[in-house]
Coordinates of C-alpha atoms in Angstrom, one line a residue:
X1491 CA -5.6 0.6 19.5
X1492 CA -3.7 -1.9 21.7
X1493 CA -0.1 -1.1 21.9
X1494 CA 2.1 -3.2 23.3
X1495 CA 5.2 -1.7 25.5
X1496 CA 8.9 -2.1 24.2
X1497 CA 10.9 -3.7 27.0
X1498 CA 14.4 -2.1 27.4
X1499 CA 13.4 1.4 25.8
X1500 CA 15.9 4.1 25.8
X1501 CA 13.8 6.6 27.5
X1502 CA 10.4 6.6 29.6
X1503 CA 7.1 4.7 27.6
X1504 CA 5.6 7.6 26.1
X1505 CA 3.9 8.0 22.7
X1506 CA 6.5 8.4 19.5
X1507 CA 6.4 11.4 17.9
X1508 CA 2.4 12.0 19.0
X1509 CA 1.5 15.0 16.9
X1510 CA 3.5 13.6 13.6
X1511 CA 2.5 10.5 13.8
X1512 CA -0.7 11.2 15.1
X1513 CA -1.5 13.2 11.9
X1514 CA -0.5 10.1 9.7
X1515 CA -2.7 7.9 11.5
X1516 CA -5.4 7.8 8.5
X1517 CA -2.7 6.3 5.8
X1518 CA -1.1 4.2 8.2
X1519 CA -4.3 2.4 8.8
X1520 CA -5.1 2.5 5.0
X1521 CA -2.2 0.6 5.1
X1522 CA -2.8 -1.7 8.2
X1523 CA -6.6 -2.7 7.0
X1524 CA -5.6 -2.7 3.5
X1525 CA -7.9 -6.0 2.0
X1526 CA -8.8 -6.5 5.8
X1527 CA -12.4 -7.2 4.6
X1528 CA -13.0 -6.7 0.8
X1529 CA -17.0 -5.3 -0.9
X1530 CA -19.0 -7.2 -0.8
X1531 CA -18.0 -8.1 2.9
X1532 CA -19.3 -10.9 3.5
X1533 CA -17.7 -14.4 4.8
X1534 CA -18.6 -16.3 2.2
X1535 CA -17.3 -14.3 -1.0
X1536 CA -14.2 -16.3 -2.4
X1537 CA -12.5 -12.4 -2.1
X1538 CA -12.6 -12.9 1.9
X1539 CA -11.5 -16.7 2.3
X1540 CA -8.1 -15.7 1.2
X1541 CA -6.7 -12.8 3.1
X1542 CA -3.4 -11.1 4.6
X1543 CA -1.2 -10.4 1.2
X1544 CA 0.3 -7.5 2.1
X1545 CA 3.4 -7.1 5.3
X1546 CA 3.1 -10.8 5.8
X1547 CA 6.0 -11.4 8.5
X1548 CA 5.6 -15.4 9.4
X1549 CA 7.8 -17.6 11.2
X1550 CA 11.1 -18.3 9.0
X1551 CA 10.9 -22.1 9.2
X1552 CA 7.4 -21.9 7.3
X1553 CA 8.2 -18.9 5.3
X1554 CA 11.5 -20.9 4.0
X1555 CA 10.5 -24.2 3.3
X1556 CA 11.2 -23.7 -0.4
X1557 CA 14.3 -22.2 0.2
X1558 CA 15.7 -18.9 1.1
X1559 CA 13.5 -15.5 0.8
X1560 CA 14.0 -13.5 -2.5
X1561 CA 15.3 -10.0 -1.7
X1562 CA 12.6 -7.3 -3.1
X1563 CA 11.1 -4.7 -2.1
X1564 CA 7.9 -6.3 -2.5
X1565 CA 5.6 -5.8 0.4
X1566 CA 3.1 -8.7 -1.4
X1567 CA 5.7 -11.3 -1.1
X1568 CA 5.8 -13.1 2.3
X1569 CA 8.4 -13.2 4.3
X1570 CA 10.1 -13.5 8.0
X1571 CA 11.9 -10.1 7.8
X1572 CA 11.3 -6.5 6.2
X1573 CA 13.9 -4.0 6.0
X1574 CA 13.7 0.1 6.0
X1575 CA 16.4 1.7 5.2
X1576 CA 16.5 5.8 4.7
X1577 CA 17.8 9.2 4.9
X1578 CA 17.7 11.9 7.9
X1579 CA 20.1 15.0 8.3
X1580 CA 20.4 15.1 12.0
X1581 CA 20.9 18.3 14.7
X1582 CA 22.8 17.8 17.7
X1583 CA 21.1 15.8 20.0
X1584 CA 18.8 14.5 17.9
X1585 CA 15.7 11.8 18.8
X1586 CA 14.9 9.2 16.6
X1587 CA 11.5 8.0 16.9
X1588 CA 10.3 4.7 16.0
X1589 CA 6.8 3.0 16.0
X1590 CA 6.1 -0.7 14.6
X1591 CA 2.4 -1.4 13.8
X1592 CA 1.0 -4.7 12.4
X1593 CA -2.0 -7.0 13.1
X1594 CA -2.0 -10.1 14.9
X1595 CA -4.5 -12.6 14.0
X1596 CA -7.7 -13.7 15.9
X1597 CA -9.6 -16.5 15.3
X1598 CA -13.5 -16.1 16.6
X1599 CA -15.1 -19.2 17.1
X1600 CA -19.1 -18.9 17.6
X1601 CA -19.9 -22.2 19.7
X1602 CA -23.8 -23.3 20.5
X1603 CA -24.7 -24.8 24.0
X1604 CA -25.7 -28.6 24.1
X1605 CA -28.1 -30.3 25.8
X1606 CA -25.6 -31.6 27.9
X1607 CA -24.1 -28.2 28.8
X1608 CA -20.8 -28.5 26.9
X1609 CA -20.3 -26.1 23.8
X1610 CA -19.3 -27.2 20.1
X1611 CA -18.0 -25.2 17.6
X1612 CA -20.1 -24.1 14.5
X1613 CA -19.9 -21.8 11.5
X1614 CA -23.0 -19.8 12.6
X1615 CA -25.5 -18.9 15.6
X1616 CA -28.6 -17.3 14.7
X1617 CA -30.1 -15.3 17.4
X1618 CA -33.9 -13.4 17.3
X1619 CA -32.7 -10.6 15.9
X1620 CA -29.1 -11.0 14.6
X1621 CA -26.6 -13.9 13.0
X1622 CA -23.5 -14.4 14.6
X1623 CA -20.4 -16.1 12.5
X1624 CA -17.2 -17.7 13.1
X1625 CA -14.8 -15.6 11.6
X1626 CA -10.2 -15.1 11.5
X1627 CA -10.8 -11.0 13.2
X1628 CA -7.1 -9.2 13.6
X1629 CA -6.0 -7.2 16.5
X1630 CA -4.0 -4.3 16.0
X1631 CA -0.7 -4.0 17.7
X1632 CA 2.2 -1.2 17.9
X1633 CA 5.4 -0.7 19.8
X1634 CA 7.2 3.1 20.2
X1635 CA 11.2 3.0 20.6
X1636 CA 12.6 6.3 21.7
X1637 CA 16.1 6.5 21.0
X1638 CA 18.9 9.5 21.1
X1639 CA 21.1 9.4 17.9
X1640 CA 24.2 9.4 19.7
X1641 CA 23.5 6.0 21.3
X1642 CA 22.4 4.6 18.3
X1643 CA 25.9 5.4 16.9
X1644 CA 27.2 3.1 19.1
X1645 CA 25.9 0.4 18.4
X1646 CA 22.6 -1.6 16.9
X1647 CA 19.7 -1.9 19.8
X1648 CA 17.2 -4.6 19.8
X1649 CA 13.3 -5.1 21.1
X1650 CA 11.5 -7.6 21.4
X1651 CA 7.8 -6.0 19.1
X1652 CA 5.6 -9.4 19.4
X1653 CA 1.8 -9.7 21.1
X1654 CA 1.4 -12.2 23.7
X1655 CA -1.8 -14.9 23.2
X1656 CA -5.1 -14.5 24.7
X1657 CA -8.2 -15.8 24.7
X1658 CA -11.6 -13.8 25.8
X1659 CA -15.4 -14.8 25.7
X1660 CA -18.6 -13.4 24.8
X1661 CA -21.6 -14.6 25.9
X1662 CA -25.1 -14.7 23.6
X1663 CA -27.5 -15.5 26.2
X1664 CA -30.7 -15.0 23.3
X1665 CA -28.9 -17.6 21.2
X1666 CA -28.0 -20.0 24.0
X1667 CA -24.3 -20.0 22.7
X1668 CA -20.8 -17.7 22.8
X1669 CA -18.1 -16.5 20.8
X1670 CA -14.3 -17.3 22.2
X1671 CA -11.9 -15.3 20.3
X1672 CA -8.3 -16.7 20.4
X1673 CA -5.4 -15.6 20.0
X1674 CA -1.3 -17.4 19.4
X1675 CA 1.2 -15.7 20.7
X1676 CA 4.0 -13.6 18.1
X1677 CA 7.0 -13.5 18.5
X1678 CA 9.1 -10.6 17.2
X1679 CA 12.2 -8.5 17.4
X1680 CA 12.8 -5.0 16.0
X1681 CA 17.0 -3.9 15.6
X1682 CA 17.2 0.2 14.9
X1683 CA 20.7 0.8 13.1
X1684 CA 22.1 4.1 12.4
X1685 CA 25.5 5.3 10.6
X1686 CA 26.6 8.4 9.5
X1687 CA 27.4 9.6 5.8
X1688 CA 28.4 13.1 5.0
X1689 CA 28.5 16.2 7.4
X1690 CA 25.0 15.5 9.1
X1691 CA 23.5 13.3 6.9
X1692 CA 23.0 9.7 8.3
X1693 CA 21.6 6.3 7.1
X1694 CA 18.7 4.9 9.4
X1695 CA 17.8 1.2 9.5
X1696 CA 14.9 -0.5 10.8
X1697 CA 14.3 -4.3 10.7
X1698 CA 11.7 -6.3 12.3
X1699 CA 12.0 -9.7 12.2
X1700 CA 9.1 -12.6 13.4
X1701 CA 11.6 -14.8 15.6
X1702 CA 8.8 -17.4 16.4
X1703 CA 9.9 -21.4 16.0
X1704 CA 6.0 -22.2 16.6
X1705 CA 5.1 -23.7 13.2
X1706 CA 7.6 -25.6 10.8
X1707 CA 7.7 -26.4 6.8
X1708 CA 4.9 -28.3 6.9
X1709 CA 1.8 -26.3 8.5
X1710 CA -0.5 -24.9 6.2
X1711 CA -1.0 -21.4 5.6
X1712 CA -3.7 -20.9 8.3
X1713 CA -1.8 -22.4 10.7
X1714 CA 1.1 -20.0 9.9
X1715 CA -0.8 -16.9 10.1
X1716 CA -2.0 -17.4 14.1
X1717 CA 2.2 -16.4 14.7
X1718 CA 2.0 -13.7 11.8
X1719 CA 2.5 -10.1 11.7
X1720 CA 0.1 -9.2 9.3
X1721 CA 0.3 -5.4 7.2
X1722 CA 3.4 -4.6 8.6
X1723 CA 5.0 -1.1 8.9
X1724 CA 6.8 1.2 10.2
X1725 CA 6.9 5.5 11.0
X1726 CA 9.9 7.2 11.6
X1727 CA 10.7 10.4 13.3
X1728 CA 11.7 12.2 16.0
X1729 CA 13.2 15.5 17.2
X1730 CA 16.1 17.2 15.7
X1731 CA 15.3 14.8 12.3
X1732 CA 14.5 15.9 9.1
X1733 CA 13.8 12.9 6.3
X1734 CA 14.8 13.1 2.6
X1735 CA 13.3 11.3 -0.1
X1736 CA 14.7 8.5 -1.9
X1737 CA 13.1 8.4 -5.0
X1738 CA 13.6 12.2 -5.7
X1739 CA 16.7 12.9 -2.9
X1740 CA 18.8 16.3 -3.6
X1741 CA 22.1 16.0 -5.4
X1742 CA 24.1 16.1 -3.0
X1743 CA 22.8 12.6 -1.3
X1744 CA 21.6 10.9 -4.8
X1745 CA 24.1 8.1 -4.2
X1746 CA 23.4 7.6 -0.9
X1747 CA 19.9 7.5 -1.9
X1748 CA 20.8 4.5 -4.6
X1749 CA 22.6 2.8 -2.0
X1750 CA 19.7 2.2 0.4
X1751 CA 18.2 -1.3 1.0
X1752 CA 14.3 -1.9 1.2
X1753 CA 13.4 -5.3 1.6
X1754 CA 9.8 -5.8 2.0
X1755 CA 8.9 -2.1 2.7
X1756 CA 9.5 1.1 1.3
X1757 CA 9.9 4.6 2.7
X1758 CA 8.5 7.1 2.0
X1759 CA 8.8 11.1 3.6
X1760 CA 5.4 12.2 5.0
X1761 CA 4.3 15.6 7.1
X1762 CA 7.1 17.4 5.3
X1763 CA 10.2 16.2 6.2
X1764 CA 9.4 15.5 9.7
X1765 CA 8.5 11.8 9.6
X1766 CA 8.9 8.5 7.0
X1767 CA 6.1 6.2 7.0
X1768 CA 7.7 2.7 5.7
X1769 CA 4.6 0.8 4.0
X1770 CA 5.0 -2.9 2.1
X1771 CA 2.4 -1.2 -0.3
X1772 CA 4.3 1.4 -2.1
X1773 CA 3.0 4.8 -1.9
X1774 CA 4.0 8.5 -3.3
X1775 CA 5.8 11.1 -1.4
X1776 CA 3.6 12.9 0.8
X1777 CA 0.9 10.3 1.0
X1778 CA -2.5 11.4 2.0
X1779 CA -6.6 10.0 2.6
X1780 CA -8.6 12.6 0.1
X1781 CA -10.5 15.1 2.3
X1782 CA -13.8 13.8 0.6
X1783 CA -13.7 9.9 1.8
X1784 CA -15.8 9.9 4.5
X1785 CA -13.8 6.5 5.8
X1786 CA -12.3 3.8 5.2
X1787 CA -13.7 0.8 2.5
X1788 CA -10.7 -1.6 3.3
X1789 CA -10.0 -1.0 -0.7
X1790 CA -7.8 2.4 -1.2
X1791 CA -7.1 1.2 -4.7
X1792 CA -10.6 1.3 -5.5
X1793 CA -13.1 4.6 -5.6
X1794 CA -15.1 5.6 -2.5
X1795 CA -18.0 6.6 -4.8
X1796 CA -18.4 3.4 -6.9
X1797 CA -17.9 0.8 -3.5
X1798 CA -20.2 3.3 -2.2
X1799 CA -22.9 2.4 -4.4
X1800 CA -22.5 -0.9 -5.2
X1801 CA -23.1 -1.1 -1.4
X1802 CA -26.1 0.6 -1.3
X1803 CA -27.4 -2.3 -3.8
X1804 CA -26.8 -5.0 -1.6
X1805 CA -30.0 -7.0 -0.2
X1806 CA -31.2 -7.3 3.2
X1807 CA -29.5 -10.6 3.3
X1808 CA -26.4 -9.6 2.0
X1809 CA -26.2 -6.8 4.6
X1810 CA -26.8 -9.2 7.1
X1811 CA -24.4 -11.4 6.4
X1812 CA -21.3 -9.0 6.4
X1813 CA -23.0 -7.3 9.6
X1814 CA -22.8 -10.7 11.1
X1815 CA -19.2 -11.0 9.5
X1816 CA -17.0 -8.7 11.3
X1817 CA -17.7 -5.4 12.7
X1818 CA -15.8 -3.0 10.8
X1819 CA -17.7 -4.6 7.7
X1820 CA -21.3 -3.3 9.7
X1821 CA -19.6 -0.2 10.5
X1822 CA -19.1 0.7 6.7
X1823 CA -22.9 -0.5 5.8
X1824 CA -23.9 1.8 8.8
X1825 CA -22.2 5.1 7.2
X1826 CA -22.7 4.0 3.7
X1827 CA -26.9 3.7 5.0
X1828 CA -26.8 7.0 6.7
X1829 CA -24.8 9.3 4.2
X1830 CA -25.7 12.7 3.7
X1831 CA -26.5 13.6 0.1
X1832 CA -23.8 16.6 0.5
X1833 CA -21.1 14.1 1.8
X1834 CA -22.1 11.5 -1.4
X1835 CA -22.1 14.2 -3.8
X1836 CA -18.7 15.3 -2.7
X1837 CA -17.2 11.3 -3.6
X1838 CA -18.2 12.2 -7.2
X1839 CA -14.5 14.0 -7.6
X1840 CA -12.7 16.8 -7.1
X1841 CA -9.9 18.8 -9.3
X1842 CA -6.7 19.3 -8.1
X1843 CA -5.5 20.7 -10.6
X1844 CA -5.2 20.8 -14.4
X1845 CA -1.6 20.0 -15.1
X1846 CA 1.5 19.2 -12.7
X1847 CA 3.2 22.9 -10.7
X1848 CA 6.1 23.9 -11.8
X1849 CA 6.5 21.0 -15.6
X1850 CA 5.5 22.5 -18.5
X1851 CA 3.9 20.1 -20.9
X1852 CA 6.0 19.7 -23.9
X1853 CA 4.4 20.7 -27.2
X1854 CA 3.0 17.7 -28.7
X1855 CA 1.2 19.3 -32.2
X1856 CA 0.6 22.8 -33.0
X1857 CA -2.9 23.8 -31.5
X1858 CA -5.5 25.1 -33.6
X1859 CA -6.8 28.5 -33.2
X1860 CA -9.9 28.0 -31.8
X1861 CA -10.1 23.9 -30.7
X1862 CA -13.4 22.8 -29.7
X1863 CA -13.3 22.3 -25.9
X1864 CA -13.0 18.9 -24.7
X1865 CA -16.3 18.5 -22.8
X1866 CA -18.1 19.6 -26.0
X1867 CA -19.2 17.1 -29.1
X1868 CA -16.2 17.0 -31.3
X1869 CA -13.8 18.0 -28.7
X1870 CA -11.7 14.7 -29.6
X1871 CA -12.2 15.0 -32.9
X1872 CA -8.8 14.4 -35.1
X1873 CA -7.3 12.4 -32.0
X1874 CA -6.0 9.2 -32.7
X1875 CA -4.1 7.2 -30.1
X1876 CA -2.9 4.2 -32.7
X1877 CA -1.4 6.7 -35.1
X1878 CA -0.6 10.0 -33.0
X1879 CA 2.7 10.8 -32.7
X1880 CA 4.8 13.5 -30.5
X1881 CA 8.1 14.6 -30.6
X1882 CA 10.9 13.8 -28.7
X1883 CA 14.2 15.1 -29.0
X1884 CA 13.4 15.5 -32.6
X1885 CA 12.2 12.0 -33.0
X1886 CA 8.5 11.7 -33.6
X1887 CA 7.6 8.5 -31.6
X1888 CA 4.3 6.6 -32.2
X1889 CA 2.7 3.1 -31.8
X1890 CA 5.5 0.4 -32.3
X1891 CA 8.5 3.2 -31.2
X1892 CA 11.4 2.1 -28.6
X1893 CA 12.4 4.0 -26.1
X1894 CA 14.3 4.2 -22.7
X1895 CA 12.3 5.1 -19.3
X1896 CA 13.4 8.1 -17.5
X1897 CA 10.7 8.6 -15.0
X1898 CA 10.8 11.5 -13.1
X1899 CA 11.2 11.3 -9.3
X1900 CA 9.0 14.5 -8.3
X1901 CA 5.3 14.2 -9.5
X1902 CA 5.3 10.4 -11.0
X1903 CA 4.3 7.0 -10.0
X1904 CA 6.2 6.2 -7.1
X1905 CA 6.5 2.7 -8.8
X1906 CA 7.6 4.0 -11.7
X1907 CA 11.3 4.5 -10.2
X1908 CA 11.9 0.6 -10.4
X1909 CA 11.6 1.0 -14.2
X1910 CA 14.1 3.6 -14.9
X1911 CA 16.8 2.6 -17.3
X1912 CA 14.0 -0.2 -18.6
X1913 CA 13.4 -0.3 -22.6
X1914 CA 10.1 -0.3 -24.1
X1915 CA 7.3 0.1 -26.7
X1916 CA 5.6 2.3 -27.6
X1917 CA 1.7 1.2 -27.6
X1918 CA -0.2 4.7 -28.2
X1919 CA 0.1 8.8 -28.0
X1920 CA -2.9 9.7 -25.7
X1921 CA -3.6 13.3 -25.4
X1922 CA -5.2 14.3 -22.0
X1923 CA -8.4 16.9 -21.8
X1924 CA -5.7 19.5 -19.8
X1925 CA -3.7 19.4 -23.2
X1926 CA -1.1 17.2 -22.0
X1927 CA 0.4 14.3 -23.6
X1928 CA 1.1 10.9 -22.6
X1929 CA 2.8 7.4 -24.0
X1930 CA 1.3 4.1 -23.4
X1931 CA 3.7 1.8 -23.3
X1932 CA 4.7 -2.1 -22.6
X1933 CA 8.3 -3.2 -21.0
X1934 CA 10.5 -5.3 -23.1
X1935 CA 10.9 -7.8 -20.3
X1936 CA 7.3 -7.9 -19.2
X1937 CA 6.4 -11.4 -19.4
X1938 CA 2.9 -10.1 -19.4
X1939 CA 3.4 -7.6 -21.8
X1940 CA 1.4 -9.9 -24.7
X1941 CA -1.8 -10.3 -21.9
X1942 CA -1.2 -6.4 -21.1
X1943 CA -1.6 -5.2 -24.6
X1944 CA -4.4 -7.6 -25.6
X1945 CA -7.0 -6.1 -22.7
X1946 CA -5.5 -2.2 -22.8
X1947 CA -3.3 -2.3 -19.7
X1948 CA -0.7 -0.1 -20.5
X1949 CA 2.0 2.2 -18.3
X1950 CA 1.9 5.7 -19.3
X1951 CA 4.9 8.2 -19.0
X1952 CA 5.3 11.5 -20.0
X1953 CA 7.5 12.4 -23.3
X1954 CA 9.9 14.1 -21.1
X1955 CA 10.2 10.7 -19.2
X1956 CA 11.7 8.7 -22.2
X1957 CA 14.8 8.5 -24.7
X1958 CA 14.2 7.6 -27.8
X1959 CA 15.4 4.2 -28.7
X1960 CA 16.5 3.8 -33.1
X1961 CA 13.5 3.9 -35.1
X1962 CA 10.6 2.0 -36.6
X1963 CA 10.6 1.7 -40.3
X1964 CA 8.7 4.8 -41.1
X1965 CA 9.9 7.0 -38.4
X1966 CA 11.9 10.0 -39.4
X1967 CA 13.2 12.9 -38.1
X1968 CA 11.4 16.2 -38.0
X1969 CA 14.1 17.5 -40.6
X1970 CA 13.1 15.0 -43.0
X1971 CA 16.6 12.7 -42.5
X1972 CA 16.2 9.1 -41.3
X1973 CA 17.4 8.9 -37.9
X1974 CA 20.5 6.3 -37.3
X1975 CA 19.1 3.7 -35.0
X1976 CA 20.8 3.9 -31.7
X1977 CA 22.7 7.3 -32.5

């Protein structure tokens, strides 16, 4: 990892919160190489010709061309800026720790030797006993601030986060060419903010900003990306520090909470309480790699067991191509080749658990006595997601229902917190194999809703997560009354 010092830091270069951020390592570079390379890793899949959606930071001239930047916390959308802002209850003399991570771009050019001695650029080289490609490769880059609290209350301090250019060489004397990989300088500047709240709680902000002038409106995307910061993010920690959450904060700093703006980025609390890792894909509280993925696939989304295997199939060619692509892609076909049957067996799953700690599920329909078990023929028998209902708040909602969203911030989507206060339909009642229930349902102001329900793509909240909205024609309630709409 090639870090790149922090002129101006408040105390000596060392590592920022090592052993915390250390330990988060793993997600952070889910994060970083997040669609770095996608299956079936090769150059010439039309998945890998157009890459870098997420943390996008590019020079504001380019980025703005069609006008200013829309404000959302959308870590997809590319911008010049991204914005963390969160919540820390602070000890005397406490340290915050900061450390900004992105990739810069690099641009490997394969070039063949002439007759003449010169070199000319081509798409490939092929050597005796490998194929070597011209390819955009990323370097990864990270700056640690060290700042005391107290003289971030004083007043904003800046950095200067960007990489410097470069350009290195690799000779392939059995191929009678070379690779020169290039890199454009980035220019970028990190501002840490602080301000305090209530007793010892405090609001910490963290913007980075790509300050370059390099490119204007009218370069094209590839020319934009050499004086990008590509995937990225931000950890926050420290000594004396302890982080709340924002989409499930205590009581007592709930508005606080609401009054936080992300722009580009969110935060999220990670280790405990001890550090936030800020990530422009939004993640859960407490993010985590599962223990069984033996490493990264460049596709977190997606499940190690089935990229797994559709790897295996590849051909010989195809294999070469993506080892010939980029090296992290040959350093996933060499552990995919050489995985133990215990370590494969182990991607098939693994159960948590059967139903969320501490929520019980509310009743949907009396059980029988003796229900056939799930994994057993008939185990699903009388279910019926189109026609199900459940009750809530004596209202028995089924398909076609309205309702409000109320999700939950402990134990739910971490997306789901953008939909509270929302209205919605109800699409089904699906009832889980653990004997929980949950509703399938559309947003009013989905524009995709129509496309959503036509192919089965529904969001799905518990009954404990919704209101009920009025009524449908035949919905009553469980007394027997029609139920006032709205009342």
């Amino acid at each position: 990892m090639t870090t790149t010092p922090a002129p101006g830091a408040a105390a000596p270069a060392r590592p920022a919160g090592p052993n915390v951020f250390e330990r988060l390592r793993p997600v952070a570079d889910a994060v970083l190489y997040e669609g770095y390379l996608l299956y079936p890793y090769r150059r010439s899949s039309a998945k890998n010709r157009v890459r870098w959606q997420f943390g996008v930071l590019a020079p504001r001239p380019w980025v703005e061309a069609d006008g200013p930047v829309a404000e959302t916390v959308a870590g997809s959308a590319e911008s010049w800026y991204q914005q963390t802002e969160c919540l820390a209850e602070a000890a005397p003399g406490a340290v915050l720790h900061v450390r900004v991570r992105y990739l810069q771009v690099q641009h490997k050019s394969v070039q063949r030797r002439t007759a003449e001695g010169r070199y000319e650029p081509v798409e490939s080289l092929q050597a005796p006993d490998a194929v070597h490609l011209s390819f955009e490769e990323a370097v990864p880059r990270e700056t640690d601030l060290v700042l005391p609290l107290a003289e971030l209350l004083a007043g904003d301090r800046t950095f200067e986060v960007g990489a410097p250019g470069g350009e290195q060489t690799e000779e392939f004397p059995d191929a009678d060419g070379r690779a020169v990989r290039r890199c454009h300088p980035v220019e970028a500047r990190t501002t840490v903010h602080a301000e305090p709240l209530d007793g010892r709680l405090y609001r910490l902000r963290v913007r980075t900003e790509n300050t370059g002038r390099q490119v204007g409106p009218g370069a094209t995307r590839e020319e934009a990306l050499r004086h990008t910061l590509v995937a990225t993010h931000t950890f926050l920690g420290g000594s004396g520090l302890s982080f709340l959450s924002l989409t499930d904060p205590p009581e007592r700093a709930a508005e606080h909470a609401r009054a936080c703006r992300n722009l580009h980025t969110y935060p999220v609390p990670a280790d405990a309480d001890r550090a936030v890792l800020s990530s422009p894909i939004i993640l859960p509280d407490q993010p985590r790699i599962a223990p069984e993925s033996p490493g990264d696939l460049h596709d977190a989304g997606e499940i190690d067991e089935i990229l797994s295997l559709r790897t295996m199939l590849l051909t010989d060619e195809e294999k070469r191509e993506a080892r010939a692509t980029d090296r992290r892609a040959a350093e996933i076909l060499d552990r995919v080749d050489t995985m133990p049957p215990e370590v494969f067996t182990r991607l098939h799953g693994a159960i948590r658990s059967l139903r969320p700690a501490g929520r019980p599920e509310p009743a949907a329909r009396p059980e029988p006595a003796a229900r056939t078990p799930w994994w057993e023929e008939g185990g699903d028998d009388g279910l019926a997601p189109a026609t199900d209902r459940v009750l809530v708040d004596g209202v028995a909602l089924a398909r076609g229902s309205r309702v409000e969203l109320r999700p939950h911030g402990r134990g739910s989507d971490a997306q789901d917190m953008f939909l509270a206060g929302r209205t919605a339909e109800v699409a089904a009642v699906f009832h889980d194999v653990d004997g929980s229930v949950h509703l399938a349902v559309t947003v009013d102001d989905d524009p995709g809703a129509e496309l959503h329900g036509w192919y089965g793509r529904y969001r799905y909240f518990r009954p404990d997560e919704v209101r009920p909205l009025g009524t449908t024609p035949d919905e009553k309630r469980s007394d027997g009354r029609h139920r006032t709409p709205g009342a």
